[in-house]
Amino acid sequence: VGTDDIVKQVLAETAESGADLVVEMAGSQETINAATSILKHNGILVLYSYITEPVTLNIGRWHDDAFDIRTTCLVHHTVQERQVWTPRALRPVLLGQIAVNPLITHIFALDQVESAFQELITNPKAVKVMLKP
């Protein structure tokens, strides 16, 4: 994404029809709108990210192209739903299909929890901050 025009690339790969399903994971205005741009008519938009700031979206496209929009933030689901979906969501990690270790950008000792949170809040390059005993 940092080097290629993702919208142009996906549309080229799909003969301009767009993707059946797009999972948005970054939570920025740019990435949500890019996800919207590459989704085909009646496609599924999965909002996996945690959006922390107000964003301006092309909602007209969501309506006009009848997108099926799904949120995956498990904390907003019931306990019963979490018991069903959490193992399924983590399965690719457990099977080694998704490597999570490269996402850990900072490691702090447990007694440095305040510094860890400060790093996470102030450093835009902090992706995942880990606390170790």
Coordinates of C-alpha atoms in Angstrom, one line a residue:
V1 CA 0.0 0.0 0.0
G2 CA 2.9 2.3 0.7
T3 CA 4.3 2.0 -2.8
D4 CA 1.4 1.1 -5.1
D5 CA -1.9 2.7 -5.9
I6 CA -4.1 0.0 -4.3
V7 CA -7.3 1.3 -5.9
K8 CA -5.8 1.2 -9.4
Q9 CA -4.2 -2.2 -8.8
V10 CA -7.3 -3.9 -7.5
L11 CA -9.5 -2.5 -10.3
A12 CA -6.9 -3.7 -12.8
E13 CA -6.8 -7.2 -11.3
T14 CA -10.6 -7.4 -11.3
A15 CA -11.3 -6.0 -14.8
E16 CA -12.6 -2.8 -13.2
S17 CA -15.4 -4.6 -11.4
G18 CA -13.9 -4.4 -7.9
A19 CA -13.4 -6.9 -5.1
D20 CA -16.2 -9.1 -3.7
L21 CA -15.0 -8.5 -0.1
V22 CA -12.7 -5.9 1.4
V23 CA -11.4 -5.9 5.0
E24 CA -10.5 -2.4 6.2
M25 CA -7.9 -2.7 9.0
A26 CA -6.2 0.7 9.4
G27 CA -9.0 2.9 10.5
S28 CA -8.2 6.1 8.6
Q29 CA -10.3 8.2 6.3
E30 CA -8.0 7.3 3.4
T31 CA -8.2 3.6 4.0
I32 CA -11.9 3.4 4.5
N33 CA -12.5 5.4 1.3
A34 CA -10.0 3.3 -0.6
A35 CA -11.8 0.2 0.6
T36 CA -15.1 1.7 -0.6
S37 CA -13.5 2.6 -4.0
I38 CA -12.3 -1.0 -4.7
L39 CA -15.5 -2.8 -3.6
K40 CA -17.8 -4.0 -6.3
H41 CA -21.6 -3.6 -6.4
N42 CA -23.2 -5.7 -3.7
G43 CA -19.8 -6.3 -2.1
I44 CA -19.0 -6.9 1.5
L45 CA -17.1 -4.2 3.5
V46 CA -15.7 -5.5 6.7
L47 CA -14.7 -2.8 9.2
Y48 CA -12.0 -4.5 11.4
S49 CA -10.2 -1.4 12.4
Y50 CA -10.8 0.8 15.5
I51 CA -11.6 4.2 14.2
T52 CA -10.6 6.8 16.8
E53 CA -11.2 10.1 14.9
P54 CA -14.1 11.5 12.9
V55 CA -13.8 10.7 9.2
T56 CA -15.5 11.9 6.0
L57 CA -16.8 9.0 4.0
N58 CA -18.3 8.5 0.6
I59 CA -21.6 7.1 2.0
G60 CA -23.4 7.7 -1.3
R61 CA -21.3 4.8 -2.8
W62 CA -22.3 2.6 0.2
H63 CA -25.9 3.2 -0.5
D64 CA -25.9 3.3 -4.3
D65 CA -23.9 0.0 -4.6
A66 CA -25.8 -1.8 -1.8
F67 CA -22.8 -2.7 0.2
D68 CA -23.1 -5.2 3.0
I69 CA -21.2 -3.6 5.8
R70 CA -20.1 -5.7 8.8
T71 CA -18.2 -4.7 11.9
T72 CA -16.0 -7.1 13.6
C73 CA -15.1 -5.4 16.9
L74 CA -15.8 -8.3 19.3
V75 CA -16.1 -6.1 22.4
H76 CA -19.5 -4.9 21.1
H77 CA -20.9 -8.4 20.7
T78 CA -22.5 -10.6 23.3
V79 CA -20.5 -13.0 25.4
Q80 CA -22.0 -15.9 23.4
E81 CA -21.0 -14.3 20.1
R82 CA -17.5 -13.7 21.4
Q83 CA -17.2 -17.4 22.4
V84 CA -18.1 -18.4 18.8
W85 CA -16.2 -15.8 16.9
T86 CA -13.0 -15.2 18.8
P87 CA -11.5 -18.7 18.1
R88 CA -12.5 -18.4 14.5
A89 CA -10.9 -14.9 14.2
L90 CA -7.7 -16.1 15.8
R91 CA -7.5 -19.4 13.8
P92 CA -5.2 -18.0 11.1
V93 CA -2.8 -16.8 13.7
L94 CA -2.8 -20.1 15.5
L95 CA -2.2 -22.0 12.3
G96 CA 0.7 -19.7 11.5
Q97 CA -1.0 -18.2 8.4
I98 CA -0.7 -14.7 9.9
A99 CA 2.5 -13.7 11.6
V100 CA 1.8 -11.2 14.5
N101 CA 5.3 -10.9 15.8
P102 CA 6.3 -8.4 13.1
L103 CA 3.5 -6.1 14.3
I104 CA 5.1 -5.7 17.8
T105 CA 7.1 -2.5 17.5
H106 CA 7.9 -1.9 21.2
I107 CA 8.4 -4.2 24.2
F108 CA 8.3 -2.9 27.8
A109 CA 8.6 -4.6 31.2
L110 CA 5.4 -4.9 33.1
D111 CA 6.6 -2.3 35.7
Q112 CA 7.0 0.2 32.7
V113 CA 3.3 0.2 31.9
E114 CA 3.0 4.0 32.1
S115 CA 5.9 4.4 29.6
A116 CA 4.4 1.8 27.3
F117 CA 1.1 3.6 27.2
Q118 CA 2.8 6.9 26.6
E119 CA 4.8 5.4 23.7
L120 CA 1.6 4.1 22.2
I121 CA -0.2 7.4 22.5
T122 CA 2.7 9.7 21.3
N123 CA 4.6 7.6 18.7
P124 CA 2.7 7.2 15.4
K125 CA 5.2 4.4 14.5
A126 CA 4.1 2.3 17.5
V127 CA 1.9 -0.4 16.0
K128 CA 1.6 -2.9 18.9
V129 CA 3.2 -2.3 22.2
M130 CA 3.8 -5.4 24.3
L131 CA 4.2 -5.7 28.1
K132 CA 6.3 -8.6 29.4
P133 CA 6.6 -9.7 33.0

